[in-house]
Amino acid sequence: MNIIRYPERLEWNFLLKRSALQTESLRETVCEILEKVRTQGDRAVISYEEQFDKVKLNSLEVTEKEFEEAEKEVDIKLKAAIMLALNNIQTFHSSQKFASKKIETLPGVTCWQKAVAIEKVGLYVPGGTAPLFSTVLMLASPAQIAGCKEIILCTPPNREGKIHPAILYAARVAGVKRVFKTGGVQAIGAMAYGTSSIPKVYKIFGPGNQYVTVAKQQVALRDVAIDMPAGPSEVAVLADETANPTFVASDLLSQAEHGADSQAILITTSETLIDKVAEEVDRQLSELPRKSLAEKSLQSSKLILVRNMQEAIDMINEYAPEHLIIETKDYTDIAEKIINAGSVFLGSYSPESAGDYASGTNHTLPTNGYAKAYSGVSLDSFIRKITFQEITREGIATIGPAIQVMAANEHLDAHKNAITVRLNEKL
């Protein structure tokens, strides 16, 4: 890992730079695939599955028999772990339910909001180097709690045309009834436009590679909503001399093994800790099955020594990490000063892995600095809030004159007249 000591603030932008997404070079290819899916539907999706996933499919939808077979194949210990995680995710997201409240802004003028579920949502779960059944739980649970009427899931099959059993099991226990065997750009296009097999949805959720990211951004221009912009996964660890170097190294490596373009950063006030963490990273790395992926990630990862804790906090807020782990003696006080982060893990016994799987918080989070403006997926991601107002004769008499003045000054005479006719109504 790269070790940087006492960088000046002018260097921070360069130092905290992420791996660049080559979106422009991919856009032409992505748009071509999307257009074929839009015009040719299932035929294009099946063709692209053969081209990209090397599988010949006769149909796209997972059958009930395949769900049943998957349940038999999943180990009982994994089933128990999935159910524990699901219960915690449901508990946390259920606590986010919106409570509507009527507010009388003036006598006779009452306003309120109502939360309404997005009726049709599409969940995307990548294939890639690992079966992300945990992402199924993270997306399907809040969708179910929100009350979305139609929840579909797309995920790429293997070369035998099968979905990983744990993904299907997680989908079934989380309430997803329809799963489709397609990934990549073609899956995003199918959910955005609809095909004869795959329903069109109103909003698409889920992570993916650079092609999927560009596809989501493209369809979001006019066809469907998306959860958030996304890029390679990342973690920042903020630590002082009290941190356990073995824990810190394990946290950095747990992020690095996601993929070669993932990024892990340690920001600390302790030079001793940096040296110990570097040693621990080397030791633990040698034992990882996904060593080659983690090694590539570590090439762009950094151990940064800063002068004091305030500088460390400022650097974290500038970086706006997807995941932030705070391992300091006064982590609660420091956490209060964090304003830009996707999800924060406090203390030595709160690893990122807990949030990735089973603590209850959502692991679908803004990356690439988008935590400065976006939240992670929550119950709110699956609902819309509709505003209502009820105005009585007394209320319109109170606010009507102000509306008349405002409308007249914006030269919107019909707006003014809508008030005037009511104020002039004869009893």
Coordinates of C-alpha atoms in Angstrom, one line a residue:
M1 CA 0.0 0.0 0.0
N2 CA 1.1 3.6 -0.6
I3 CA 2.2 5.4 2.5
I4 CA 1.8 9.2 2.5
R5 CA 2.9 11.3 5.5
Y6 CA 1.6 14.8 6.3
P7 CA 0.2 15.8 3.0
E8 CA -0.6 19.5 2.5
R9 CA -4.3 20.4 1.9
L10 CA -3.5 21.4 -1.7
E11 CA -2.6 17.8 -2.4
W12 CA -5.8 16.3 -1.0
N13 CA -7.8 16.4 -4.2
F14 CA -5.2 14.5 -6.1
L15 CA -4.5 12.2 -3.1
L16 CA -8.1 11.2 -2.6
K17 CA -8.9 10.7 -6.3
R18 CA -10.8 7.5 -7.1
S19 CA -10.2 5.1 -10.1
A20 CA -11.8 6.9 -13.0
L21 CA -14.9 5.4 -14.5
Q22 CA -14.4 5.2 -18.3
T23 CA -18.0 6.1 -19.0
E24 CA -17.6 8.0 -22.2
S25 CA -15.8 5.2 -24.0
L26 CA -18.5 2.7 -22.9
R27 CA -21.5 4.9 -23.8
E28 CA -21.7 4.0 -27.5
T29 CA -21.6 0.3 -26.8
V30 CA -24.2 0.6 -23.9
C31 CA -26.6 2.7 -26.1
E32 CA -26.4 0.2 -28.9
I33 CA -27.3 -2.7 -26.5
L34 CA -30.1 -0.7 -24.9
E35 CA -31.6 0.2 -28.3
K36 CA -31.7 -3.4 -29.4
V37 CA -33.3 -4.5 -26.2
R38 CA -35.9 -1.7 -26.6
T39 CA -36.8 -2.7 -30.1
Q40 CA -36.2 -6.5 -30.1
G41 CA -37.1 -7.4 -26.5
D42 CA -36.6 -10.9 -25.3
R43 CA -34.8 -11.9 -28.6
A44 CA -32.1 -9.3 -27.9
V45 CA -31.8 -10.2 -24.2
I46 CA -31.3 -13.9 -25.0
S47 CA -28.8 -13.1 -27.8
Y48 CA -26.7 -10.9 -25.4
E49 CA -26.8 -13.6 -22.7
E50 CA -25.3 -16.0 -25.2
Q51 CA -22.7 -13.3 -26.2
F52 CA -21.7 -12.1 -22.8
D53 CA -22.6 -14.8 -20.3
K54 CA -21.9 -17.7 -22.7
V55 CA -25.3 -19.4 -22.1
K56 CA -28.1 -20.4 -24.5
L57 CA -31.4 -19.8 -22.8
N58 CA -34.8 -20.9 -24.0
S59 CA -36.6 -18.7 -21.5
L60 CA -35.6 -16.0 -19.1
E61 CA -37.8 -16.4 -16.0
V62 CA -36.8 -18.7 -13.2
T63 CA -39.4 -21.5 -12.7
E64 CA -41.0 -22.6 -9.5
K65 CA -39.1 -25.9 -9.8
E66 CA -35.8 -24.0 -9.9
F67 CA -36.8 -22.1 -6.7
E68 CA -37.6 -25.4 -5.0
E69 CA -34.3 -27.0 -6.1
A70 CA -32.3 -24.0 -5.0
E71 CA -33.8 -24.2 -1.5
K72 CA -32.7 -27.9 -1.2
E73 CA -29.2 -27.0 -2.3
V74 CA -28.5 -24.2 0.3
D75 CA -26.7 -25.3 3.4
I76 CA -28.7 -25.2 6.6
K77 CA -26.1 -22.9 8.3
L78 CA -26.3 -20.5 5.4
K79 CA -30.1 -20.5 5.5
A80 CA -30.0 -19.7 9.2
A81 CA -27.5 -16.8 8.6
I82 CA -29.7 -15.4 5.8
M83 CA -32.7 -15.5 8.0
L84 CA -30.9 -13.8 10.9
A85 CA -29.7 -11.1 8.5
L86 CA -33.2 -10.7 6.9
N87 CA -34.8 -10.3 10.3
N88 CA -32.3 -7.5 11.3
I89 CA -32.7 -5.8 7.9
Q90 CA -36.5 -5.9 8.2
T91 CA -36.4 -4.6 11.8
F92 CA -34.2 -1.6 11.0
H93 CA -36.1 -0.7 7.8
S94 CA -39.5 -1.1 9.4
S95 CA -38.5 1.5 11.9
Q96 CA -38.2 4.0 9.1
K97 CA -41.9 4.0 8.3
F98 CA -43.3 7.5 7.6
A99 CA -45.9 8.9 10.0
S100 CA -48.2 11.3 8.3
K101 CA -49.1 14.5 10.3
K102 CA -51.6 17.2 9.4
I103 CA -50.4 20.7 9.8
E104 CA -52.6 23.8 10.0
T105 CA -50.3 26.5 8.5
L106 CA -53.1 29.1 9.1
P107 CA -56.7 28.8 10.3
G108 CA -58.5 27.0 7.6
V109 CA -55.4 25.9 5.7
T110 CA -54.4 22.3 6.4
C111 CA -51.5 20.5 4.7
W112 CA -50.1 17.0 5.0
Q113 CA -48.1 14.2 3.2
K114 CA -49.0 10.6 2.4
A115 CA -46.3 8.0 1.7
V116 CA -47.1 5.8 -1.2
A117 CA -45.0 2.8 -2.4
I118 CA -43.5 2.8 -5.9
E119 CA -45.7 0.3 -7.6
K120 CA -43.1 -1.5 -9.8
V121 CA -39.5 -1.8 -8.9
G122 CA -36.6 -3.8 -10.5
L123 CA -33.7 -5.1 -8.5
Y124 CA -30.3 -5.8 -10.1
V125 CA -28.0 -8.3 -8.5
P126 CA -24.6 -8.7 -10.1
G127 CA -23.0 -12.0 -10.9
G128 CA -19.3 -11.3 -11.4
T129 CA -16.8 -12.9 -9.0
A130 CA -19.2 -13.7 -6.1
P131 CA -22.9 -14.5 -5.6
L132 CA -24.2 -11.4 -3.9
F133 CA -27.3 -12.9 -2.2
S134 CA -26.8 -10.3 0.6
T135 CA -27.7 -7.6 -2.0
V136 CA -31.0 -9.4 -2.6
L137 CA -31.9 -9.0 1.1
M138 CA -30.8 -5.3 1.1
L139 CA -33.0 -4.4 -1.8
A140 CA -36.0 -6.7 -1.5
S141 CA -36.6 -6.2 2.2
P142 CA -37.3 -2.4 2.1
A143 CA -39.3 -2.9 -1.1
Q144 CA -41.6 -5.4 0.7
I145 CA -41.9 -3.2 3.7
A146 CA -42.7 -0.2 1.6
G147 CA -45.5 -2.2 -0.1
C148 CA -44.3 -2.2 -3.7
K149 CA -46.9 -4.2 -5.6
E150 CA -44.5 -5.7 -8.2
I151 CA -40.9 -6.6 -7.3
I152 CA -38.7 -8.3 -10.0
L153 CA -35.1 -9.3 -9.9
C154 CA -32.6 -9.7 -12.7
T155 CA -29.3 -11.5 -12.2
P156 CA -26.9 -13.2 -14.7
P157 CA -27.0 -17.0 -14.9
N158 CA -24.0 -19.3 -15.1
R159 CA -23.0 -21.2 -18.3
E160 CA -25.5 -23.9 -17.4
G161 CA -28.3 -21.4 -17.3
K162 CA -28.7 -21.5 -13.5
I163 CA -28.9 -18.8 -10.9
H164 CA -26.8 -19.4 -7.7
P165 CA -29.0 -21.2 -5.2
A166 CA -28.3 -18.7 -2.4
I167 CA -29.6 -15.9 -4.6
L168 CA -32.8 -17.7 -5.3
Y169 CA -33.3 -18.7 -1.7
A170 CA -32.7 -15.1 -0.5
A171 CA -35.1 -13.8 -3.1
R172 CA -37.8 -16.2 -2.1
V173 CA -37.6 -15.6 1.7
A174 CA -37.4 -11.8 1.1
G175 CA -40.6 -11.9 -0.9
V176 CA -39.4 -11.7 -4.5
K177 CA -41.7 -13.9 -6.7
R178 CA -40.2 -13.2 -10.1
V179 CA -36.5 -13.6 -11.0
F180 CA -35.0 -13.4 -14.5
K181 CA -31.8 -14.8 -15.9
T182 CA -30.1 -11.8 -17.3
G183 CA -27.4 -9.5 -16.4
G184 CA -25.4 -6.5 -17.6
V185 CA -26.7 -3.8 -19.8
Q186 CA -29.4 -6.0 -21.3
A187 CA -30.9 -6.6 -17.8
I188 CA -31.1 -2.8 -17.2
G189 CA -32.7 -2.3 -20.6
A190 CA -35.2 -5.0 -20.1
M191 CA -36.4 -3.5 -16.8
A192 CA -36.4 0.0 -18.2
Y193 CA -38.4 -0.7 -21.4
G194 CA -40.1 -4.0 -20.7
T195 CA -40.1 -7.1 -22.9
S196 CA -42.6 -9.9 -23.4
S197 CA -41.1 -11.7 -20.4
I198 CA -39.7 -9.0 -18.2
P199 CA -42.1 -6.2 -17.0
K200 CA -41.2 -2.6 -17.2
V201 CA -40.6 -1.0 -13.8
Y202 CA -40.7 2.5 -12.5
K203 CA -37.4 2.4 -10.6
I204 CA -34.2 0.3 -10.8
F205 CA -32.0 -0.5 -7.8
G206 CA -28.7 -2.3 -7.4
P207 CA -25.0 -2.2 -8.0
G208 CA -23.0 -3.3 -11.0
N209 CA -19.9 -2.9 -13.1
Q210 CA -19.1 0.1 -15.3
Y211 CA -21.4 -1.0 -18.1
V212 CA -24.3 -1.4 -15.7
T213 CA -23.5 2.0 -14.2
V214 CA -23.6 3.7 -17.6
A215 CA -26.7 1.8 -18.6
K216 CA -28.5 3.0 -15.4
Q217 CA -27.5 6.5 -16.0
Q218 CA -28.6 6.3 -19.7
V219 CA -32.1 4.9 -19.0
A220 CA -32.5 7.4 -16.2
L221 CA -32.4 10.3 -18.7
R222 CA -36.0 9.7 -19.7
D223 CA -37.3 6.1 -19.2
V224 CA -37.0 5.1 -15.5
A225 CA -35.7 6.3 -12.1
I226 CA -32.6 4.8 -10.5
D227 CA -31.4 4.5 -6.9
M228 CA -28.2 6.5 -7.2
P229 CA -25.0 7.0 -9.2
A230 CA -22.5 4.3 -8.3
G231 CA -18.9 3.3 -8.9
P232 CA -16.3 0.9 -7.4
S233 CA -16.7 0.2 -3.7
E234 CA -14.6 1.9 -1.1
V235 CA -13.8 2.1 2.6
A236 CA -12.0 4.7 4.8
V237 CA -10.7 3.9 8.2
L238 CA -10.2 6.8 10.6
A239 CA -7.9 5.6 13.5
D240 CA -5.7 6.8 16.3
E241 CA -3.0 5.1 18.4
T242 CA -5.6 3.1 20.3
A243 CA -6.8 1.2 17.2
N244 CA -6.0 -2.5 16.8
P245 CA -3.7 -2.9 13.7
T246 CA -5.0 -6.4 13.1
F247 CA -8.6 -5.2 13.0
V248 CA -7.7 -2.2 10.8
A249 CA -5.8 -4.4 8.3
S250 CA -8.7 -6.8 8.1
D251 CA -11.1 -4.0 7.4
L252 CA -8.9 -2.6 4.6
L253 CA -8.6 -6.1 3.0
S254 CA -12.3 -6.9 3.3
Q255 CA -12.9 -3.9 1.0
A256 CA -9.9 -4.6 -1.3
E257 CA -11.2 -8.1 -2.1
H258 CA -14.3 -6.7 -3.7
G259 CA -12.5 -6.1 -6.9
A260 CA -9.4 -4.6 -8.5
D261 CA -11.0 -1.2 -8.7
S262 CA -12.0 -1.0 -5.1
Q263 CA -10.2 1.4 -2.8
A264 CA -9.2 1.2 0.8
I265 CA -7.8 4.2 2.8
L266 CA -6.4 4.6 6.3
I267 CA -6.3 8.1 7.7
T268 CA -4.5 8.2 11.1
T269 CA -2.7 10.4 13.5
S270 CA -0.3 7.6 14.6
E271 CA 2.8 6.7 12.7
T272 CA 3.3 3.6 14.8
L273 CA -0.1 2.4 13.7
I274 CA 0.7 2.9 10.0
D275 CA 3.8 0.6 10.2
K276 CA 1.9 -2.1 12.1
V277 CA -1.1 -2.0 9.7
A278 CA 1.3 -2.3 6.7
E279 CA 2.8 -5.4 8.3
E280 CA -0.6 -6.9 9.1
V281 CA -1.9 -6.2 5.6
D282 CA 1.0 -8.2 4.1
R283 CA 0.5 -11.1 6.6
Q284 CA -3.3 -11.3 6.1
L285 CA -3.1 -10.8 2.4
S286 CA -1.0 -13.9 1.9
E287 CA -3.8 -16.0 3.4
L288 CA -6.7 -14.7 1.2
P289 CA -8.1 -16.9 -1.6
R290 CA -8.9 -13.7 -3.5
K291 CA -5.3 -12.5 -3.0
S292 CA -4.8 -11.4 -6.6
L293 CA -7.9 -9.2 -6.7
A294 CA -7.0 -7.6 -3.3
E295 CA -3.4 -7.0 -4.5
K296 CA -4.6 -5.0 -7.5
S297 CA -6.9 -3.0 -5.3
L298 CA -4.1 -2.2 -2.8
Q299 CA -2.1 -0.6 -5.6
S300 CA -4.4 2.4 -5.5
S301 CA -5.1 2.2 -1.8
K302 CA -3.3 4.5 0.8
L303 CA -2.1 4.8 4.4
I304 CA -2.2 8.5 5.2
L305 CA -0.6 10.1 8.2
V306 CA -2.0 13.5 9.3
R307 CA -1.0 16.0 11.9
N308 CA -4.0 15.9 14.2
M309 CA -7.5 14.6 14.5
Q310 CA -9.2 17.7 13.1
E311 CA -7.2 17.3 9.9
A312 CA -8.2 13.7 9.8
I313 CA -11.9 14.6 10.1
D314 CA -11.6 17.3 7.4
M315 CA -10.0 14.8 5.1
I316 CA -12.7 12.3 5.6
N317 CA -15.4 14.9 4.9
E318 CA -13.6 15.8 1.8
Y319 CA -13.3 12.2 0.6
A320 CA -17.0 11.4 1.5
P321 CA -16.4 7.6 1.7
E322 CA -19.1 5.0 1.0
H323 CA -18.0 3.2 4.2
L324 CA -16.3 4.8 7.1
I325 CA -14.9 3.0 10.1
I326 CA -13.9 5.1 13.1
E327 CA -11.5 3.3 15.5
T328 CA -10.5 5.9 18.0
K329 CA -10.8 6.3 21.7
D330 CA -13.5 9.0 21.4
Y331 CA -15.3 7.7 18.3
T332 CA -18.7 9.0 19.4
D333 CA -17.5 12.6 19.6
I334 CA -15.7 12.3 16.2
A335 CA -18.8 10.7 14.6
E336 CA -20.7 13.9 15.4
K337 CA -18.3 15.8 13.2
I338 CA -18.7 13.5 10.2
I339 CA -21.0 15.1 7.6
N340 CA -20.1 13.2 4.4
A341 CA -20.3 9.4 4.5
G342 CA -22.6 6.6 3.3
S343 CA -22.5 4.4 6.3
V344 CA -20.4 4.8 9.5
F345 CA -19.1 2.0 11.7
L346 CA -18.1 3.0 15.3
G347 CA -15.5 1.4 17.5
S348 CA -13.2 -1.6 17.2
Y349 CA -16.0 -4.2 17.0
S350 CA -18.1 -2.7 14.2
P351 CA -16.4 -3.9 11.0
E352 CA -17.8 -3.0 7.6
S353 CA -18.6 -6.7 7.1
A354 CA -21.4 -6.3 9.7
G355 CA -23.2 -3.7 7.7
D356 CA -22.5 -5.6 4.5
Y357 CA -24.5 -8.6 5.8
A358 CA -26.4 -8.7 9.0
S359 CA -26.5 -5.7 11.4
G360 CA -29.6 -4.4 9.7
T361 CA -28.4 -1.2 7.9
N362 CA -28.4 -1.2 4.1
H363 CA -25.2 -1.8 2.1
T364 CA -26.4 -0.2 -1.1
L365 CA -24.6 3.1 -0.7
P366 CA -23.3 6.1 -2.7
T367 CA -19.7 5.8 -3.9
N368 CA -17.2 8.0 -5.7
G369 CA -17.9 11.0 -3.4
Y370 CA -21.6 11.0 -4.0
A371 CA -22.1 10.7 -0.3
K372 CA -21.9 14.5 -0.3
A373 CA -25.3 14.6 -1.9
Y374 CA -26.9 11.2 -1.8
S375 CA -28.1 8.8 0.9
G376 CA -27.9 5.0 0.8
V377 CA -30.9 2.9 0.0
S378 CA -33.5 3.0 2.7
L379 CA -37.3 2.6 3.0
D380 CA -37.7 6.1 1.6
S381 CA -36.0 4.9 -1.6
F382 CA -39.1 2.8 -2.4
I383 CA -41.8 5.3 -1.6
R384 CA -43.1 8.6 -2.9
K385 CA -44.6 11.3 -0.7
I386 CA -47.7 13.0 -2.1
T387 CA -48.7 16.3 -0.6
F388 CA -52.3 17.3 0.2
Q389 CA -54.0 20.5 1.2
E390 CA -57.5 21.3 2.3
I391 CA -58.5 25.0 2.4
T392 CA -61.8 26.2 3.8
R393 CA -63.7 29.4 2.9
E394 CA -62.0 31.0 6.0
G395 CA -58.6 29.8 4.8
I396 CA -58.9 31.1 1.2
A397 CA -60.0 34.5 2.6
T398 CA -56.9 34.6 4.7
I399 CA -54.2 33.6 2.2
G400 CA -56.1 34.6 -1.0
P401 CA -55.0 38.3 -1.1
A402 CA -51.3 37.3 -0.8
I403 CA -51.7 34.8 -3.7
Q404 CA -53.4 37.5 -5.8
V405 CA -50.5 39.8 -5.3
M406 CA -47.8 37.1 -6.0
A407 CA -49.6 35.9 -9.2
A408 CA -50.1 39.4 -10.5
N409 CA -46.4 40.1 -10.1
E410 CA -45.5 36.9 -12.0
H411 CA -47.9 38.0 -14.7
L412 CA -50.0 34.9 -14.3
D413 CA -53.5 36.3 -14.5
A414 CA -55.3 33.0 -14.6
H415 CA -53.7 32.0 -11.3
K416 CA -54.9 35.3 -9.8
N417 CA -58.4 34.8 -11.2
A418 CA -58.7 31.3 -9.6
I419 CA -58.4 33.1 -6.2
T420 CA -60.5 36.1 -7.2
V421 CA -63.6 34.1 -8.3
R422 CA -63.6 32.4 -4.9
L423 CA -63.1 35.5 -2.9
N424 CA -66.0 37.2 -4.9
E425 CA -68.3 34.2 -4.5
K426 CA -71.7 35.4 -3.2
L427 CA -73.0 33.6 -0.2

